[in-house]
Coordinates of C-alpha atoms in Angstrom, one line a residue:
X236 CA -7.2 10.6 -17.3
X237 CA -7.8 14.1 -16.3
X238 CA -4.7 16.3 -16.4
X239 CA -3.5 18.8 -13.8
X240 CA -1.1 20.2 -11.9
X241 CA -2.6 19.0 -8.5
X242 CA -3.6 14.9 -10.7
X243 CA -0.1 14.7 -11.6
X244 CA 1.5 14.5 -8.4
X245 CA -1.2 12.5 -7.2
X246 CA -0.8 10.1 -9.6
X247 CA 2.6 9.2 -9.7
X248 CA 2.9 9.1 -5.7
X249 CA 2.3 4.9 -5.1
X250 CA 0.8 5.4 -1.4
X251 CA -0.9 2.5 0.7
X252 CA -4.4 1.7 0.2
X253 CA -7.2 2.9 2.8
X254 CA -8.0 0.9 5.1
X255 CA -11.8 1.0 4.2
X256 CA -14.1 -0.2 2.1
X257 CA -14.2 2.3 -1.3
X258 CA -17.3 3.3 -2.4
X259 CA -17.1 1.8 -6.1
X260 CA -17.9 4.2 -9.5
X261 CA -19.5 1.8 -11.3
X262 CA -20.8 4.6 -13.8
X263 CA -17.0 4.0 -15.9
X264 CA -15.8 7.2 -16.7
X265 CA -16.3 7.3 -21.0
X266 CA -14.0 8.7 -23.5
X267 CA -10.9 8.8 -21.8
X268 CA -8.2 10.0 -23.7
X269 CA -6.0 6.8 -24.9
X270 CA -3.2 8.8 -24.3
X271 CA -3.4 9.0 -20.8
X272 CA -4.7 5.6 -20.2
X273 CA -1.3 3.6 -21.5
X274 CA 1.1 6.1 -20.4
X275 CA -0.4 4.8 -16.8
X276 CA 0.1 1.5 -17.6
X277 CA 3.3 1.4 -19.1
X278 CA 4.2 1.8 -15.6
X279 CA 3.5 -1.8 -15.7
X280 CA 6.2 -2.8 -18.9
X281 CA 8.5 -0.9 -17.2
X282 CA 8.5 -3.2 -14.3
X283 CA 9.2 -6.2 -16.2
X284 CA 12.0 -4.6 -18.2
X285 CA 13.9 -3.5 -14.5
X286 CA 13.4 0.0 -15.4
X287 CA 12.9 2.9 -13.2
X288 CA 8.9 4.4 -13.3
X289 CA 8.5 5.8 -16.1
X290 CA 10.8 4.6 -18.8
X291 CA 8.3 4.1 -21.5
X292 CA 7.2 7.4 -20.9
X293 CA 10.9 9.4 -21.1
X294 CA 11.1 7.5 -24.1
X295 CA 7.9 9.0 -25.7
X296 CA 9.4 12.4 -24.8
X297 CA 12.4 11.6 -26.5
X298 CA 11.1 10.0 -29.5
X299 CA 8.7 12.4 -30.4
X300 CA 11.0 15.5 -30.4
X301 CA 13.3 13.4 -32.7
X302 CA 10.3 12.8 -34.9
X303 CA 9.3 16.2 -34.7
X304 CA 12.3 17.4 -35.9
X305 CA 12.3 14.9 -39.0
X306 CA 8.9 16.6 -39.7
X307 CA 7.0 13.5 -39.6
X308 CA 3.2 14.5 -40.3
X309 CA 0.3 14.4 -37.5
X310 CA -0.9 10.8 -38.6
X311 CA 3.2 9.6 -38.7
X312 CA 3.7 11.1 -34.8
X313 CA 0.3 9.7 -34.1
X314 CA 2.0 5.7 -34.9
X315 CA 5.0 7.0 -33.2
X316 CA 3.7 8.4 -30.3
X317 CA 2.2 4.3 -29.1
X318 CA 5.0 3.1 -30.0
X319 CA 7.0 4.5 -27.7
X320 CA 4.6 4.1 -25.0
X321 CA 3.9 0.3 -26.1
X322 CA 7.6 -0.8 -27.1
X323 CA 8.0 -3.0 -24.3
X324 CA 4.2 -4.5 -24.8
X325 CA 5.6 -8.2 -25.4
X326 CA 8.7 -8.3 -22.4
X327 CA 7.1 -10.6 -20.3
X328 CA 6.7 -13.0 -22.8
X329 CA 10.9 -14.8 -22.6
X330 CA 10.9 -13.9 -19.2
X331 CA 10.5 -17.5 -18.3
X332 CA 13.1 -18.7 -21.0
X333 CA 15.6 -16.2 -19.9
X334 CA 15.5 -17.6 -16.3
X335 CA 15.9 -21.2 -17.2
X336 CA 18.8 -20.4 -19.7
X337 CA 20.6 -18.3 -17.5
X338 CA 19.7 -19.6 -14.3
X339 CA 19.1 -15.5 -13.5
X340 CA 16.6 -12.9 -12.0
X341 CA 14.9 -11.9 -15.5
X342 CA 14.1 -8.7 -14.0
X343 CA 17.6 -7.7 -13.0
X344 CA 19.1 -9.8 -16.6
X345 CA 16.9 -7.6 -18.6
X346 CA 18.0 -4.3 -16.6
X347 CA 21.6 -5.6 -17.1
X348 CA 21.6 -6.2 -20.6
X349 CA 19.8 -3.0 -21.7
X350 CA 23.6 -1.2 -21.1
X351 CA 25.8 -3.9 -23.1
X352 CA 26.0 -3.4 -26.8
X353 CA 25.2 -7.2 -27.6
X354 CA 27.1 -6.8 -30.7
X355 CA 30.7 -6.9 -29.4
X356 CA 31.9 -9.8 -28.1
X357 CA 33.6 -8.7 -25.3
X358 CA 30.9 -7.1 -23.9
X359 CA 28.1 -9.8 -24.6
X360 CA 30.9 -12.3 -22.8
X361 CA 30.9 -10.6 -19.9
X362 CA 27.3 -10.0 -19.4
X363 CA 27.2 -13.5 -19.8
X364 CA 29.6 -14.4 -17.2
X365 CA 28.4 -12.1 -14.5
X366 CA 25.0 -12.9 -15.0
X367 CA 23.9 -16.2 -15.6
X368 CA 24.1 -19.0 -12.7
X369 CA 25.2 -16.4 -9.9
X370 CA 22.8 -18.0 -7.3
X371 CA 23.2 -22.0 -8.8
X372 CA 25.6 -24.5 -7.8
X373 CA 28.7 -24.5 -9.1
X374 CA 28.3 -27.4 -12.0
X375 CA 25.1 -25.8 -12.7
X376 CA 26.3 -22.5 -13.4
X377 CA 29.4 -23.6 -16.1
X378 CA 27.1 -25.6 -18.0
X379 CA 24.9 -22.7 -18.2
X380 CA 27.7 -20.4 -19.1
X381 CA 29.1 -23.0 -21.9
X382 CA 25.5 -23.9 -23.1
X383 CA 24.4 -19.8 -23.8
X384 CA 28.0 -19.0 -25.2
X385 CA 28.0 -21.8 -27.5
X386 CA 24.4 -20.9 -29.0
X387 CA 24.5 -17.5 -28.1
X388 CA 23.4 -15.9 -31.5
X389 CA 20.4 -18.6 -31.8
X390 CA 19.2 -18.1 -28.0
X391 CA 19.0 -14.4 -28.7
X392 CA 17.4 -14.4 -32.2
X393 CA 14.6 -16.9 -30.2
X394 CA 14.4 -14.4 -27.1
X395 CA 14.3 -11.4 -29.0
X396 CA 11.2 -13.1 -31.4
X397 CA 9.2 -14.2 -29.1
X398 CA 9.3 -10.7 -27.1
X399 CA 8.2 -8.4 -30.4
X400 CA 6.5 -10.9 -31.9
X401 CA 4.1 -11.2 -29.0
X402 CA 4.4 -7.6 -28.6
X403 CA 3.1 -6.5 -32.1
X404 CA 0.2 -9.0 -32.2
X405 CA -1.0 -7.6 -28.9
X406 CA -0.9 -4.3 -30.2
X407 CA -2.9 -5.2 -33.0
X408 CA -5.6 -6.7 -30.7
X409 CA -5.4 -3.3 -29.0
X410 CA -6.6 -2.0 -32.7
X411 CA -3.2 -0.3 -32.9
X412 CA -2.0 0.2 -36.9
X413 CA 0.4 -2.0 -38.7
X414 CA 3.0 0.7 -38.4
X415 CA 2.6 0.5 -34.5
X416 CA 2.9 -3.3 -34.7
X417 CA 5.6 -2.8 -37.1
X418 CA 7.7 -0.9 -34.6
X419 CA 7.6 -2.8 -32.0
X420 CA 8.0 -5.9 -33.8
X421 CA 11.4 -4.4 -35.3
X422 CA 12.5 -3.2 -32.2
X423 CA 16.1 -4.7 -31.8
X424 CA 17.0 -4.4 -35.2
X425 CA 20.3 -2.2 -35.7
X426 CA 21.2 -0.5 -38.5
X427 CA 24.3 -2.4 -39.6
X428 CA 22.1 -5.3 -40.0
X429 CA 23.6 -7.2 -37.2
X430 CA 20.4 -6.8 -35.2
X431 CA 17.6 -9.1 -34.4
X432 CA 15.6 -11.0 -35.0
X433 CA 15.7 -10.6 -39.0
X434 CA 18.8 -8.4 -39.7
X435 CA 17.3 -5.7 -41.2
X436 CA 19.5 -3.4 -42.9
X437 CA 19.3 0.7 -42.5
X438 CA 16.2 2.2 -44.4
X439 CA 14.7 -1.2 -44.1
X440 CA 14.2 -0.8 -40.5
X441 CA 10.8 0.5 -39.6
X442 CA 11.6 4.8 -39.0
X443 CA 9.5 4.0 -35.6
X444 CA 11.8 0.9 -34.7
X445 CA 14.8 2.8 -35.2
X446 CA 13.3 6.0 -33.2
X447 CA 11.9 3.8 -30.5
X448 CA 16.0 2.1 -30.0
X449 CA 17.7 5.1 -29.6
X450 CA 15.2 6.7 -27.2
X451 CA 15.6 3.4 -25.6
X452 CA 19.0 3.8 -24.9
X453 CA 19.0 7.3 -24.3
X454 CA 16.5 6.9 -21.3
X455 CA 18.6 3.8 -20.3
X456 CA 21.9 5.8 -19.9
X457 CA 21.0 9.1 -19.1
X458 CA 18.8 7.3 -15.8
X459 CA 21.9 5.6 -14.4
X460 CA 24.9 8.2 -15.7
X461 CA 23.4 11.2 -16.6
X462 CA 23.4 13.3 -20.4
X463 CA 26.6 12.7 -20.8
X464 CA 26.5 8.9 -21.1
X465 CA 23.7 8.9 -23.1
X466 CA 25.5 11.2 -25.6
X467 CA 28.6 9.2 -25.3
X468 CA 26.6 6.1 -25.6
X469 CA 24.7 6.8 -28.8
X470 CA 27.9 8.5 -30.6
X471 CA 29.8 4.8 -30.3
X472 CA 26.6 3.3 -31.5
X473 CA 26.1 5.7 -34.2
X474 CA 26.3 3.6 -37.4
X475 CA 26.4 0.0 -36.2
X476 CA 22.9 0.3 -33.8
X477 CA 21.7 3.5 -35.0
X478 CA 21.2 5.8 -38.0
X479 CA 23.3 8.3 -37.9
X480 CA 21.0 10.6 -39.1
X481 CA 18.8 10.2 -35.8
X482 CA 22.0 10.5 -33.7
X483 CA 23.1 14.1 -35.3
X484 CA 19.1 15.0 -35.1
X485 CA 19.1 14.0 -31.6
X486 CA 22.6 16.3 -30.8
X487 CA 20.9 19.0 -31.9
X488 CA 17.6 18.6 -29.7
X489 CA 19.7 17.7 -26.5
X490 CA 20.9 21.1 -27.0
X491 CA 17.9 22.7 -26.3
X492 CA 17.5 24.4 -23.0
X493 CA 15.2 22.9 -20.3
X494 CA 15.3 19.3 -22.7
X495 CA 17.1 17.6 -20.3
X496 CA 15.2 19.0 -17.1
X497 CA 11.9 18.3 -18.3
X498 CA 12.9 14.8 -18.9
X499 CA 13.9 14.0 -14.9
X500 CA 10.5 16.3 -13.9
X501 CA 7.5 15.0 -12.2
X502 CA 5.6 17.0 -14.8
X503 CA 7.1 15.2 -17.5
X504 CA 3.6 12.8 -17.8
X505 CA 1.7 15.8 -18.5
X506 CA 4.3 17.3 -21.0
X507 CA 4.2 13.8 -22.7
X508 CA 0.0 14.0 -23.2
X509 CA 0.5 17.4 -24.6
X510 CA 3.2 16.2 -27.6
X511 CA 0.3 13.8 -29.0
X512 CA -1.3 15.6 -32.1
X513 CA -4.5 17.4 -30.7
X514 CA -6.4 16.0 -34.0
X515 CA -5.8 12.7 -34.0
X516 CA -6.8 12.1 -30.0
X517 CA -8.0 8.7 -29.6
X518 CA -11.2 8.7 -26.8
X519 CA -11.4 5.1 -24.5
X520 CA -15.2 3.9 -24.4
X521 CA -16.5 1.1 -22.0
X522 CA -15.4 -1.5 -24.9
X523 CA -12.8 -0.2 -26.1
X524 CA -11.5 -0.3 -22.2
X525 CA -12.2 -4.1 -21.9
X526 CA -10.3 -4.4 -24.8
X527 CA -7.3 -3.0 -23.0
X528 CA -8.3 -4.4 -20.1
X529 CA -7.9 -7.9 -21.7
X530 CA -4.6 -7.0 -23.6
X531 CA -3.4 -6.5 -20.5
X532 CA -4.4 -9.2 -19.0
X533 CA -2.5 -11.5 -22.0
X534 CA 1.0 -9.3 -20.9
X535 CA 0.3 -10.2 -17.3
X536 CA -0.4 -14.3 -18.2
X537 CA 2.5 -14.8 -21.2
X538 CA 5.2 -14.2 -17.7
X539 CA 5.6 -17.8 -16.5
X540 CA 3.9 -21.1 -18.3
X541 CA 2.5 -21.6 -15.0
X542 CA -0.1 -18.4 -15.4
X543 CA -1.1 -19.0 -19.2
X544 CA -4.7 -18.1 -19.0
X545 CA -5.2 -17.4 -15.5
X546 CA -6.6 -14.0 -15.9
X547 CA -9.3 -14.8 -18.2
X548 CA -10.2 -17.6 -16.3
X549 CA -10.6 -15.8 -12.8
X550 CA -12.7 -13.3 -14.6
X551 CA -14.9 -15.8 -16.0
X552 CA -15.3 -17.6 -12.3
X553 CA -15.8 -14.1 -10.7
X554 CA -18.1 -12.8 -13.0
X555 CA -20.1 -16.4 -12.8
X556 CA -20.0 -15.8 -8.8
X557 CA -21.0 -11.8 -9.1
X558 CA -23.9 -13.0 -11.6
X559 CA -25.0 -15.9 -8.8
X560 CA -25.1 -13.1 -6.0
X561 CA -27.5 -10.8 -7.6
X562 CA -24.5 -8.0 -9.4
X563 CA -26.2 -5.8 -12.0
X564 CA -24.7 -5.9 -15.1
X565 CA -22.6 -2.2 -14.3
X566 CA -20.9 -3.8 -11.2
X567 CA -20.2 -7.2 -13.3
X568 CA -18.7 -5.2 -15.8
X569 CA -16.6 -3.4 -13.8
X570 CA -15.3 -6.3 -11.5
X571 CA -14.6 -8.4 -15.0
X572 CA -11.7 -5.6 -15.7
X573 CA -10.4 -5.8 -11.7
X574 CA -10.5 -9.4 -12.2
X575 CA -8.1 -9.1 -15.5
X576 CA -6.1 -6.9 -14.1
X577 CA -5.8 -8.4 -10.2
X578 CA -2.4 -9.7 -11.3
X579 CA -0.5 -6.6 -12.8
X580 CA 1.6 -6.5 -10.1
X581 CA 3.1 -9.7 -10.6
X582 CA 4.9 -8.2 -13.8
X583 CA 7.5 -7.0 -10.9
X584 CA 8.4 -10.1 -9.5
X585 CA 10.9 -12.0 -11.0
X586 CA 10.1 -15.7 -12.5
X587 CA 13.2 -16.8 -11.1
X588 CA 10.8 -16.8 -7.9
X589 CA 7.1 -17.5 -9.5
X590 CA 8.5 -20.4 -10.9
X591 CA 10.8 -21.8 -8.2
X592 CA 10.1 -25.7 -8.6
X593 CA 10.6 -25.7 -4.1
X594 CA 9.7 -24.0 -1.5
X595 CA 10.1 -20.4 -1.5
X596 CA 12.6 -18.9 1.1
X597 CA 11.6 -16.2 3.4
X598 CA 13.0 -13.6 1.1
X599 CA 11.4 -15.0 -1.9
X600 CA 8.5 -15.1 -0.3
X601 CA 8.6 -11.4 1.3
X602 CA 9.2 -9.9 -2.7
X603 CA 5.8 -12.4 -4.0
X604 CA 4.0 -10.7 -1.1
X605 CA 4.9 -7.6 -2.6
X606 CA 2.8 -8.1 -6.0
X607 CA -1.1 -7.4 -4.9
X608 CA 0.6 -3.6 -3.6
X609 CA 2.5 -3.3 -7.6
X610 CA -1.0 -4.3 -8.7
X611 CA -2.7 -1.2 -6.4
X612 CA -0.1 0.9 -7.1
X613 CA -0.4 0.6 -11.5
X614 CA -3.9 1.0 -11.1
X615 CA -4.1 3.7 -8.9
X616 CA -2.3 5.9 -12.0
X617 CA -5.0 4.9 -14.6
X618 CA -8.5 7.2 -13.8
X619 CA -11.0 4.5 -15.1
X620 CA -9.2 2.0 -12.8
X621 CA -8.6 4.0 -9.6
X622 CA -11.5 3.1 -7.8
X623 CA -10.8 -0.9 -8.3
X624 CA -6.9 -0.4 -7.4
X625 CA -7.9 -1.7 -3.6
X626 CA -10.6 -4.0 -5.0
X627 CA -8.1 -6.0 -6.7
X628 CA -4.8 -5.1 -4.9
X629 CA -6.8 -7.0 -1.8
X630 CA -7.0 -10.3 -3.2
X631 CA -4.5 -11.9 -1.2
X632 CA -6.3 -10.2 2.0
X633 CA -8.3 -12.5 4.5
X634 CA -11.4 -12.4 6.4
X635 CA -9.3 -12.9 9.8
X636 CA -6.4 -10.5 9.2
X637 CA -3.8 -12.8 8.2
X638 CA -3.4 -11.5 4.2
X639 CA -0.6 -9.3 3.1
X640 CA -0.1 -6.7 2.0
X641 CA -1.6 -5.1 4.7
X642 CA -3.5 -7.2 7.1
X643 CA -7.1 -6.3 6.4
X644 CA -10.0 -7.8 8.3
X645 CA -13.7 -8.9 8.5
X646 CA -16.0 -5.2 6.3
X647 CA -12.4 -3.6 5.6
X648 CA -12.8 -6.2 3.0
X649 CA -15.1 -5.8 0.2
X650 CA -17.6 -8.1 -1.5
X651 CA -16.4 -7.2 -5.1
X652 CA -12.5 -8.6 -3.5
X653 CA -13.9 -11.7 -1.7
X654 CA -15.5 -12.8 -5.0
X655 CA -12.3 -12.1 -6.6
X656 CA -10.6 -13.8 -3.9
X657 CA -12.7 -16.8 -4.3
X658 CA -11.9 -17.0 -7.9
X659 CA -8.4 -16.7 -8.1
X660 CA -8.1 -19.2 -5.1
X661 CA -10.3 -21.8 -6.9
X662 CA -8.3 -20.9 -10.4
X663 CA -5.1 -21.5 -8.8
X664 CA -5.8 -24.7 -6.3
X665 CA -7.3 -26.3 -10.5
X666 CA -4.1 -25.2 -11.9
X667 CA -0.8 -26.8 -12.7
X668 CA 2.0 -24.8 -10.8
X669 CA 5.8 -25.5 -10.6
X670 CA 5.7 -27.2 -7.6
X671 CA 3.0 -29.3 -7.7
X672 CA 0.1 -30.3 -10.1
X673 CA -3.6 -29.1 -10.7
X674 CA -5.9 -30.6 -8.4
X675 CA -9.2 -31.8 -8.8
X676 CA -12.6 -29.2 -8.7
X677 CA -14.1 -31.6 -6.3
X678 CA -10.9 -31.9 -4.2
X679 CA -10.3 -28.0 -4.5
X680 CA -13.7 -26.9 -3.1
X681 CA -12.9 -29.5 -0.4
X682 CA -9.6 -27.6 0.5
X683 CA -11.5 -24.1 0.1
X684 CA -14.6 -24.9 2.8
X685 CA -11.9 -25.1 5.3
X686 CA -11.0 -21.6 4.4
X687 CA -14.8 -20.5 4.8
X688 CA -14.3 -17.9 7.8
X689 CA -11.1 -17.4 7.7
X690 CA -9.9 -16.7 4.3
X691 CA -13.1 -17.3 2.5
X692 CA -16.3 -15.3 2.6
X693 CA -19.2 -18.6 2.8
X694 CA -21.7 -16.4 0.1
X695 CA -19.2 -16.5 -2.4
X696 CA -17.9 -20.4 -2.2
X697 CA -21.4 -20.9 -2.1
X698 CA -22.1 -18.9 -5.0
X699 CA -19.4 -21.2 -6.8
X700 CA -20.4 -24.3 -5.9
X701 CA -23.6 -23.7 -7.1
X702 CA -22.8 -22.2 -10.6
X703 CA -20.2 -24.8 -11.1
X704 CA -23.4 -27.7 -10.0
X705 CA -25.1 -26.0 -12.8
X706 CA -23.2 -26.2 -15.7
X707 CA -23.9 -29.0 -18.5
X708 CA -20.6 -31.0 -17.8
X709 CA -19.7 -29.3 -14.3
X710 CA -16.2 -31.0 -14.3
X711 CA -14.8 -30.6 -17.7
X712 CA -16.1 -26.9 -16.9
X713 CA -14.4 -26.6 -13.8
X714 CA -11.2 -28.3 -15.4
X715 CA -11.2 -26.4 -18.5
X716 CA -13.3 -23.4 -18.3
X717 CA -11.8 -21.6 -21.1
X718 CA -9.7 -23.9 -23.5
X719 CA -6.0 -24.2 -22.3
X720 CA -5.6 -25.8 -19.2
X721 CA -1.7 -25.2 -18.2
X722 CA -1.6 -22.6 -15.6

């Protein structure tokens, strides 16, 4: 990503797609700096997490002038510096446990519980009452209450796990250090030892776990009340949460004119870039961008049970369709990362809907409909993925004008989106989903020729049909292209 003055703006301003076809780059920008490739897309984590745009970012801000001021070395910032940015990598990952425990919007529970110091009983007791069940029937709703009170310290330890867990072994796949990994997996632990999911004590803490909590909070408080409830905040938690150490450090920075400003300005993106060492820049080539790509992808797929896999295997369809049609390897290559990345968006809706058992209401529905313009939105930030941002964010579009987001019709759609569109549709019709099961290959192609026309562009279900014809054992393929089958 390019910075400037005039990029910054334009980046952070989430603006409707044209109404066009876009002429596709398929010569992939190289050596990106990594930098500015996952601050853009931790626009993404902080979806999931409820927080406003940019959290992960105000967080990097605020971490690395703490570190700074401990005199960490280049290579130390360096490890600190993505784990800020990547502290939230594994949040989607309870997101389905924390709506069937608590019967709640995981979105809204995970904004909620970000202001509660867990660790008084009060507190956690309240959050508990006036979150969990509020939409469930009565009976419901008290046997959810007594069931998370009773077990609350073991539901959290699990919740807590699986989230930094997940999040430190994708940042390892993302060829991040063990210190990164080790942040984020030691995230929630508090320096009293009455954190999770270990109970760590003090020094024992990773420095970059304990960095990346208090920025944490700091951006958490200071977003809803302003500087002084962040101060106020991290003083009460001072000892029991955090090191007291990083609390004084942090008085001292807070008091530094224009620290506070630059942290609620739209330059702050570009500030952020400029804190990273200059020596120990990372440069994004075409693999190492699939690789993130893919990491991605896994983030997107561990939010419901229902989506396990689904990413990988759209791409693998799409890229079997593109291959059928005549794509060059360039254009393949580029519509495998749109095809991983189609469902970004869907890290903003909460799994209290994408998992609804029934039939969606007309609100629920209205906020699903909402995910293919997320998806346009995140990518439109990243410059090696601006030019697919309406590829992919039209994959719920149809031939005949009667897609969402935004109603496009007949050449307003483009090839590289119709194959996509084809994919996901065949991926999801052979899939289990909450409310009903997989169906059939043979009995899902049967469903899609009806779409031919209307939804489906006939090239590309031909395209299908004749790949999936070709394979060895064309219905365990079609079944199980990829391994795990639950979708």
């Amino acid at each position: 990503m390019a910075p400037g003055p005039n990029g910054a703006h334009a980046a952070q301003t989430m603006s409707r797609p044209q109404m066009t076809a876009p002429a596709l780059n398929l010569s992939q920008p190289v050596n990106l700096p990594l930098s500015g490739l996952l601050a853009a897309l931790s626009h993404a984590l902080d979806l999931v997490e409820g927080q406003p745009e940019g959290h992960c970012v105000r967080c990097c801000w605020i971490g690395i002038h703490i570190g700074r001021a401990l005199d960490l070395t280049d290579a130390e910032l360096w490890d600190l510096y993505y784990t800020l940015l990547l502290k939230d990598l594994g949040c989607s990952s309870n997101a389905a446990r924390i709506c069937q425990l608590y019967l709640a919007d995981d979105i809204g529970f995970k904004r909620g519980v970000k202001t509660v110091d867990t660790t008084s009983v009060p507190q956690a007791l309240k959050f508990v009452l006036t979150h969990t069940g509020l939409k469930a029937g009565l009976a419901d709703r008290i046997r959810a209450i007594v069931h998370v009170s009773s077990k609350g310290g073991e539901i959290s330890r699990e919740l807590v796990e699986t989230r930094c867990q997940r999040g430190a072994d994708i940042a390892r796949r993302m060829r991040f250090s063990n210190r990164v990994a080790d942040g984020i997996q030691n995230l929630d632990e508090h320096w009293d030892g009455h954190g999770l999911p270990e109970g760590r004590l003090g020094e024992d803490i990773p420095l970059n776990s304990r960095i990346a909590l208090i920025a944490q909070v700091i951006d958490v408080f200071q977003s809803t009340g302003g500087p002084e409830a962040a101060m106020k905040e991290i003083r009460y938690r001072s000892g029991t949460w955090f090191d007291p150490r990083l609390v004084r450090t942090f008085e001292a920075i807070s008091a530094t004119p224009g620290f506070w400003d630059m942290l609620r300005s739209s330059d702050l993106q570009w500030a952020v870039f400029d804190l990273e060492p200059a020596q120990h820049v990372v440069r994004v080539d075409e693999d190492y961008l699939d690789d993130i790509a893919r990491a991605f992808a896994e983030v997107i797929d561990s939010k419901s049970p229902y989506t396990s896999g689904h990413s990988e295997r759209v791409t693998i369809f799409a890229d079997l369709i593109a291959k059928e049609l005549g794509f060059g390897e360039p254009q393949r290559r580029w519509l495998r990362r749109a095809s991983l990345l189609h469902d970004i968006g869907k890290l903003g809706i909460s799994n209290s809907i994408l998992d609804k058992p029934g039939a969606l209401d007309k609100a629920e529905w209205d906020e699903v409909r909402k995910h293919p313009q997320f998806t346009h939105d995140i990518l439109s930030l990243v410059a090696a993925f601006q030019d697919m941002a309406p590829v992919a964010g039209a994959h719920h579009e149809r031939l005949d004008g009667k897609g969402y987001p935004h109603g496009l019709k007949g050449e307003q759609i483009v090839t590289e989106t119709r194959v996509l569109t084809t994919a996901d549709i065949f991926d999801a019709l052979t899939a289990d989903r909450p409310y009903r099961a997989a169906m059939s290959a043979e009995k899902a192609l049967e469903i899609m020729d009806g779409m031919v026309g209307t939804a489906l562009d006939p090239r590309c279900l031909d395209a299908l049909k004749r790949v999936l014809g070709s394979l060895p054992d064309a219905k365990a393929a079609c079944r199980d292209p990829i391994g795990d089958r639950r979708n």
